[in-house]
C-alpha cells in the first residue's frame, strides 16, 4: 500500500521549525512495509490544503496528516478534509469531556474556542489524545484512509505508536515485522560491504541500512501471514548479522540507544564510571546522563578544557603536557587514569582533540582526536580522524568514546574470564 | 515572488534523515521576502520528480531543489529537470577541471561516473561548489527560475549563501533587508504581548517571531529600492524593540548564539567561568565549549550528578544535602560557590533539578530546576518549572542558565559601576 505524509503548518513553510514529524512517520511507515513516494508541506490555508489533499488522494491509499488541529481559527485541517470528503462535523461528547478533564487537571480555564477541537467528521474513528486536547481522527472513504494527528511531536508520537500504528498494521492481510540490529565501531561503507551478498539476495525479509553519527542501524523487515511466521523469517537473518558483526552489535531493541547500552553494561558488571573531557567539553557525560537511572554508575565528570585544569584536577604534569602536547595519546591516557584515580571509578574515559575551526597544524590537523579508556586499571588509547564542523567532530568523538567504552569493558571481561587473568 | 522548495532523495522518504535543508531554505526565503506555499519531498525517480516539477512550475516563480546531483545512476535530478525543460546536457569543462582538482587534492582516484557531475543543461548558469563535486545549476525559462543544489548540507548551505542568495536577492527590483533581534529571559507569549501593537501596525517593515528553546528571535524585514533605504526602515523598529526589551536582547547579529554572547561578555570583562552541573550533566559546559576561543575564559567544569560527587568535588556538607535535598536553592548556591572557589573562577554556575521521567514527588515535581550563578562573590539563585521530556527539560535548563549568566554579569557591572560599590 502507498502512503503519503502531509505536514500542515505555516511555521514549517517559514522555516520556523524543522519537520521532524515527517521523518518520524516516514521511518515508521517504512518499517510497516508501506511505500512512501511523496511528502508534502502546506500552510494553514484551505485552498492550498485542498489541492494537496486531492493530489494525494489520486496517488496514495493512505494519507497521514499532522498539524492544524488546534483551537484557533487558523487551524483548519479537520474542516478542510471534511469538506473534501463531503462530511459534516458534529460535537463528539467523549472528546468534549476529555478536553474538559484535561483543562481541569491543569487548573486552566477553558475558552470557548477549545470546543472546536471536540468537533469531528461524521462516520470517523476518533482517537484519544492523552497528551493534548486535539483528538486524532481516522476517516475511511472509497478505499482511501485519511489519518489526522496533532502537530506537536509529544502528542503525535504517542498517538501514532498507541493507536495509528496498530490500525495501519491491521490493514494489510499479512503483517510486517521488523527488528533493528544496531552496530557501533564499524563504518557505514564497511558495514555495507560486509552485507553486500545479503542485500543482493534479499526479497523477504529485506535489509535497510540507516547511518547515524558513529553508528549504523540495519533494519530487517519481513512480511508474512502472521506474527509468528514473520518472526521466523527475520530470526535467521538477525542471527547471520550477529555472526558477522559480533560484539559490534550493541542492541537489537528499538528503545536502546548506544549510551543506554553502555550504562546497562556498566550496571550489569557493577562498574562505576567517570569522564574527563577536553574538546567534547561535557557532551559525553551529557549523553550518559540522558539515561534514566545512570546515578547508580556515574561517579564524576571533569571538564578540563585548559591545560591548567588538566594539571589541577587530574594531576597531569606540566612537563608531560609540554613534551607531548595536550592532544596526544599520552595525555588522553593520563586523563583517563587521572579520572579513575580521583573519582575512584572502575571505568574512566579521557577525550582530547582538535575540534577546530582553528588550532590545527600540519602535524595535528583539525579533527584529530585521542580517546583513552581505562577499565579496572587497564588503559587503551585510540587515534581518530574526524571531519566536518566543530560540532560534528565533537559529536563523532562522543559516539566513538561510547563505542570504545563497550569494547574495552567487553574485552576486559573476556580476558579476565577466559584468559585466567582475573585477580 | 513565490518560491517552492523541493527536496529530492529516497533517504528522506524512508525517514533515514531529517529534512533540515527545507527548514534552512524556508527560513532564508522568508528573510528574502519570498512567499513559500508548498514544500515537496520526492524520491530519486524520474516519473514522480517530473510530476512534482510540473505541479511546482504551475504555481511558483522559483523552484529551489536540493539533492540528486550525485555521481551514481540513481541521481537524476539534473537529467529530469533538463528533460522537463527540453534542454540537452553538455560537458562543462571548468566543472570537469574543478572535479579533477577536488579529487587530486584529496589523493583519491576519480572514477568514470564522476564526470557525470560535470554535465550541465544548455544555457544554464553553473555555480561553483568548493565543498564537493556537484556544481549548482540555475536555469531560467519562460519567466521561471529553477535552482539545483547538492543535497549534503555542508555543500548546499555555503553554495546558497555565497551564490544563490545574492542571485535571488537581485531578482526583485527592490531589495530585502532584515535584522534579527535575539531575546532571552522572556517567554514567547510575553514577547508577543509586548509587541502586539507593532505587529498589528506592521506593513513595511514586518516583524516575524521565531521561538527557540529559551529564546525568542524577532526578525525585522523591510523591502525598499536600495539597501540604504531598507536599512533606514529597519533601524527605528530595531531601536523600538531595544527600548522595549533592553538587556534581554543578547544580540542583533545573525551568527551570534546565546552561548557566544555569554562568552563574549566574559571575554570583554576579563572574567573566567566554571560550571557545576547535576541534571544537565555537562550540557551547559558543552554549549559554552562549542564557541571557538572559549579557552581564554573556561576554567573547569564539574559534573556532580551524585550527592557524593557534590560533597567530594565541591565540599558540600552531607548534613546540608540531607536537610535541603540535592534539588534545592541552597544546594544550587553551594554548587556555584564551590565551583568558583575550587576552580578559582570569577563566574560559576550551579544547576540541580529533576529531569525525570522518575524521581519526582508532590513537593518536588519533575521539571523543577534550581540554577545559581555566582559573579565575583555575589550569588543569586532562580527556581524554574520546565515541562517535556528528560532531554527537553535539560535543554531548557541550559538555556535558562546561559540567560541567567548574562543577567547576573550585567547586573553586577551596572551596580559596581553606577552604585559606587566597586571595590
mmCIF file with all atom_site columns, C-alpha atoms in Angstrom, chain B residues 311-405:
data_model
loop_
_atom_site.group_PDB
_atom_site.id
_atom_site.type_symbol
_atom_site.label_atom_id
_atom_site.label_alt_id
_atom_site.label_comp_id
_atom_site.label_asym_id
_atom_site.label_entity_id
_atom_site.label_seq_id
_atom_site.pdbx_PDB_ins_code
_atom_site.Cartn_x
_atom_site.Cartn_y
_atom_site.Cartn_z
_atom_site.occupancy
_atom_site.B_iso_or_equiv
_atom_site.pdbx_formal_charge
_atom_site.auth_seq_id
_atom_site.auth_comp_id
_atom_site.auth_asym_id
_atom_site.auth_atom_id
_atom_site.pdbx_PDB_model_num
ATOM 1  C CA . UNK B 1 311 ? 30.454 16.507 48.567 1.00 0.00 ? 311 UNK B CA 1
ATOM 2  C CA . UNK B 1 312 ? 33.793 15.365 47.256 1.00 0.00 ? 312 UNK B CA 1
ATOM 3  C CA . UNK B 1 313 ? 34.374 17.845 44.436 1.00 0.00 ? 313 UNK B CA 1
ATOM 4  C CA . UNK B 1 314 ? 32.753 20.894 45.987 1.00 0.00 ? 314 UNK B CA 1
ATOM 5  C CA . UNK B 1 315 ? 32.944 20.260 49.698 1.00 0.00 ? 315 UNK B CA 1
ATOM 6  C CA . UNK B 1 316 ? 29.169 20.470 50.169 1.00 0.00 ? 316 UNK B CA 1
ATOM 7  C CA . UNK B 1 317 ? 28.276 19.158 53.600 1.00 0.00 ? 317 UNK B CA 1
ATOM 8  C CA . UNK B 1 318 ? 26.344 15.901 53.949 1.00 0.00 ? 318 UNK B CA 1
ATOM 9  C CA . UNK B 1 319 ? 24.123 17.496 56.579 1.00 0.00 ? 319 UNK B CA 1
ATOM 10 C CA . UNK B 1 320 ? 23.091 20.247 54.163 1.00 0.00 ? 320 UNK B CA 1
ATOM 11 C CA . UNK B 1 321 ? 22.265 17.739 51.445 1.00 0.00 ? 321 UNK B CA 1
ATOM 12 C CA . UNK B 1 322 ? 20.146 15.787 53.917 1.00 0.00 ? 322 UNK B CA 1
ATOM 13 C CA . UNK B 1 323 ? 18.432 18.877 55.266 1.00 0.00 ? 323 UNK B CA 1
ATOM 14 C CA . UNK B 1 324 ? 17.505 20.580 51.979 1.00 0.00 ? 324 UNK B CA 1
ATOM 15 C CA . UNK B 1 325 ? 17.740 17.743 49.454 1.00 0.00 ? 325 UNK B CA 1
ATOM 16 C CA . UNK B 1 326 ? 20.031 17.843 46.415 1.00 0.00 ? 326 UNK B CA 1
ATOM 17 C CA . UNK B 1 327 ? 17.404 19.732 44.419 1.00 0.00 ? 327 UNK B CA 1
ATOM 18 C CA . UNK B 1 328 ? 17.087 22.923 46.447 1.00 0.00 ? 328 UNK B CA 1
ATOM 19 C CA . UNK B 1 329 ? 18.079 26.578 46.176 1.00 0.00 ? 329 UNK B CA 1
ATOM 20 C CA . UNK B 1 330 ? 20.603 26.085 48.988 1.00 0.00 ? 330 UNK B CA 1
ATOM 21 C CA . UNK B 1 331 ? 22.476 23.296 47.192 1.00 0.00 ? 331 UNK B CA 1
ATOM 22 C CA . UNK B 1 332 ? 22.377 25.131 43.843 1.00 0.00 ? 332 UNK B CA 1
ATOM 23 C CA . UNK B 1 333 ? 24.013 28.085 45.597 1.00 0.00 ? 333 UNK B CA 1
ATOM 24 C CA . UNK B 1 334 ? 26.623 25.896 47.247 1.00 0.00 ? 334 UNK B CA 1
ATOM 25 C CA . UNK B 1 335 ? 27.390 24.300 43.888 1.00 0.00 ? 335 UNK B CA 1
ATOM 26 C CA . UNK B 1 336 ? 28.008 27.678 42.288 1.00 0.00 ? 336 UNK B CA 1
ATOM 27 C CA . UNK B 1 337 ? 30.036 28.910 45.259 1.00 0.00 ? 337 UNK B CA 1
ATOM 28 C CA . UNK B 1 338 ? 32.038 25.680 45.364 1.00 0.00 ? 338 UNK B CA 1
ATOM 29 C CA . UNK B 1 339 ? 32.745 25.912 41.644 1.00 0.00 ? 339 UNK B CA 1
ATOM 30 C CA . UNK B 1 340 ? 34.030 29.471 41.976 1.00 0.00 ? 340 UNK B CA 1
ATOM 31 C CA . UNK B 1 341 ? 36.139 28.534 44.975 1.00 0.00 ? 341 UNK B CA 1
ATOM 32 C CA . UNK B 1 342 ? 37.720 25.327 43.684 1.00 0.00 ? 342 UNK B CA 1
ATOM 33 C CA . UNK B 1 343 ? 38.166 26.443 40.078 1.00 0.00 ? 343 UNK B CA 1
ATOM 34 C CA . UNK B 1 344 ? 39.232 29.941 41.207 1.00 0.00 ? 344 UNK B CA 1
ATOM 35 C CA . UNK B 1 345 ? 36.886 31.399 38.614 1.00 0.00 ? 345 UNK B CA 1
ATOM 36 C CA . UNK B 1 346 ? 35.159 34.796 38.667 1.00 0.00 ? 346 UNK B CA 1
ATOM 37 C CA . UNK B 1 347 ? 31.842 33.385 37.494 1.00 0.00 ? 347 UNK B CA 1
ATOM 38 C CA . UNK B 1 348 ? 30.361 29.990 38.376 1.00 0.00 ? 348 UNK B CA 1
ATOM 39 C CA . UNK B 1 349 ? 27.043 28.343 37.678 1.00 0.00 ? 349 UNK B CA 1
ATOM 40 C CA . UNK B 1 350 ? 25.365 25.527 39.583 1.00 0.00 ? 350 UNK B CA 1
ATOM 41 C CA . UNK B 1 351 ? 22.422 23.565 38.149 1.00 0.00 ? 351 UNK B CA 1
ATOM 42 C CA . UNK B 1 352 ? 20.395 21.000 40.072 1.00 0.00 ? 352 UNK B CA 1
ATOM 43 C CA . UNK B 1 353 ? 16.984 19.674 39.144 1.00 0.00 ? 353 UNK B CA 1
ATOM 44 C CA . UNK B 1 354 ? 14.682 16.765 38.475 1.00 0.00 ? 354 UNK B CA 1
ATOM 45 C CA . UNK B 1 355 ? 14.834 15.885 34.783 1.00 0.00 ? 355 UNK B CA 1
ATOM 46 C CA . UNK B 1 356 ? 12.604 12.828 35.068 1.00 0.00 ? 356 UNK B CA 1
ATOM 47 C CA . UNK B 1 357 ? 10.967 10.679 33.944 1.00 0.00 ? 357 UNK B CA 1
ATOM 48 C CA . UNK B 1 358 ? 11.199 9.307  37.530 1.00 0.00 ? 358 UNK B CA 1
ATOM 49 C CA . UNK B 1 359 ? 12.346 10.889 40.754 1.00 0.00 ? 359 UNK B CA 1
ATOM 50 C CA . UNK B 1 360 ? 9.614  13.496 41.038 1.00 0.00 ? 360 UNK B CA 1
ATOM 51 C CA . UNK B 1 361 ? 7.340  13.983 44.049 1.00 0.00 ? 361 UNK B CA 1
ATOM 52 C CA . UNK B 1 362 ? 4.337  16.099 45.003 1.00 0.00 ? 362 UNK B CA 1
ATOM 53 C CA . UNK B 1 363 ? 6.641  18.605 46.642 1.00 0.00 ? 363 UNK B CA 1
ATOM 54 C CA . UNK B 1 364 ? 9.423  18.442 44.055 1.00 0.00 ? 364 UNK B CA 1
ATOM 55 C CA . UNK B 1 365 ? 7.894  17.515 40.712 1.00 0.00 ? 365 UNK B CA 1
ATOM 56 C CA . UNK B 1 366 ? 9.699  16.519 37.520 1.00 0.00 ? 366 UNK B CA 1
ATOM 57 C CA . UNK B 1 367 ? 10.796 19.724 35.797 1.00 0.00 ? 367 UNK B CA 1
ATOM 58 C CA . UNK B 1 368 ? 11.748 21.590 38.978 1.00 0.00 ? 368 UNK B CA 1
ATOM 59 C CA . UNK B 1 369 ? 15.215 23.089 38.448 1.00 0.00 ? 369 UNK B CA 1
ATOM 60 C CA . UNK B 1 370 ? 17.309 25.474 40.560 1.00 0.00 ? 370 UNK B CA 1
ATOM 61 C CA . UNK B 1 371 ? 20.062 27.470 38.919 1.00 0.00 ? 371 UNK B CA 1
ATOM 62 C CA . UNK B 1 372 ? 22.535 29.558 40.859 1.00 0.00 ? 372 UNK B CA 1
ATOM 63 C CA . UNK B 1 373 ? 25.010 31.990 39.407 1.00 0.00 ? 373 UNK B CA 1
ATOM 64 C CA . UNK B 1 374 ? 27.908 33.495 41.264 1.00 0.00 ? 374 UNK B CA 1
ATOM 65 C CA . UNK B 1 375 ? 29.659 36.607 39.932 1.00 0.00 ? 375 UNK B CA 1
ATOM 66 C CA . UNK B 1 376 ? 32.731 37.826 41.830 1.00 0.00 ? 376 UNK B CA 1
ATOM 67 C CA . UNK B 1 377 ? 31.371 36.507 45.100 1.00 0.00 ? 377 UNK B CA 1
ATOM 68 C CA . UNK B 1 378 ? 27.721 37.537 44.688 1.00 0.00 ? 378 UNK B CA 1
ATOM 69 C CA . UNK B 1 379 ? 25.436 34.550 44.251 1.00 0.00 ? 379 UNK B CA 1
ATOM 70 C CA . UNK B 1 380 ? 21.816 34.543 43.052 1.00 0.00 ? 380 UNK B CA 1
ATOM 71 C CA . UNK B 1 381 ? 19.505 31.582 42.632 1.00 0.00 ? 381 UNK B CA 1
ATOM 72 C CA . UNK B 1 382 ? 16.371 31.128 40.480 1.00 0.00 ? 382 UNK B CA 1
ATOM 73 C CA . UNK B 1 383 ? 13.653 28.485 40.542 1.00 0.00 ? 383 UNK B CA 1
ATOM 74 C CA . UNK B 1 384 ? 12.278 27.132 37.249 1.00 0.00 ? 384 UNK B CA 1
ATOM 75 C CA . UNK B 1 385 ? 9.468  24.775 36.276 1.00 0.00 ? 385 UNK B CA 1
ATOM 76 C CA . UNK B 1 386 ? 10.069 23.184 32.890 1.00 0.00 ? 386 UNK B CA 1
ATOM 77 C CA . UNK B 1 387 ? 7.988  20.591 31.074 1.00 0.00 ? 387 UNK B CA 1
ATOM 78 C CA . UNK B 1 388 ? 8.551  17.979 28.379 1.00 0.00 ? 388 UNK B CA 1
ATOM 79 C CA . UNK B 1 389 ? 10.878 15.003 28.061 1.00 0.00 ? 389 UNK B CA 1
ATOM 80 C CA . UNK B 1 390 ? 14.030 14.459 30.106 1.00 0.00 ? 390 UNK B CA 1
ATOM 81 C CA . UNK B 1 391 ? 16.055 15.905 27.228 1.00 0.00 ? 391 UNK B CA 1
ATOM 82 C CA . UNK B 1 392 ? 13.744 18.900 26.789 1.00 0.00 ? 392 UNK B CA 1
ATOM 83 C CA . UNK B 1 393 ? 13.905 19.757 30.496 1.00 0.00 ? 393 UNK B CA 1
ATOM 84 C CA . UNK B 1 394 ? 17.698 19.576 30.383 1.00 0.00 ? 394 UNK B CA 1
ATOM 85 C CA . UNK B 1 395 ? 17.895 21.745 27.249 1.00 0.00 ? 395 UNK B CA 1
ATOM 86 C CA . UNK B 1 396 ? 15.564 24.333 28.789 1.00 0.00 ? 396 UNK B CA 1
ATOM 87 C CA . UNK B 1 397 ? 17.743 24.359 31.910 1.00 0.00 ? 397 UNK B CA 1
ATOM 88 C CA . UNK B 1 398 ? 20.891 25.073 29.895 1.00 0.00 ? 398 UNK B CA 1
ATOM 89 C CA . UNK B 1 399 ? 19.251 27.943 28.001 1.00 0.00 ? 399 UNK B CA 1
ATOM 90 C CA . UNK B 1 400 ? 17.959 29.385 31.260 1.00 0.00 ? 400 UNK B CA 1
ATOM 91 C CA . UNK B 1 401 ? 21.438 29.119 32.788 1.00 0.00 ? 401 UNK B CA 1
ATOM 92 C CA . UNK B 1 402 ? 23.037 30.991 29.872 1.00 0.00 ? 402 UNK B CA 1
ATOM 93 C CA . UNK B 1 403 ? 20.364 33.659 30.094 1.00 0.00 ? 403 UNK B CA 1
ATOM 94 C CA . UNK B 1 404 ? 20.863 33.979 33.854 1.00 0.00 ? 404 UNK B CA 1
ATOM 95 C CA . UNK B 1 405 ? 24.653 34.230 33.478 1.00 0.00 ? 405 UNK B CA 1
#
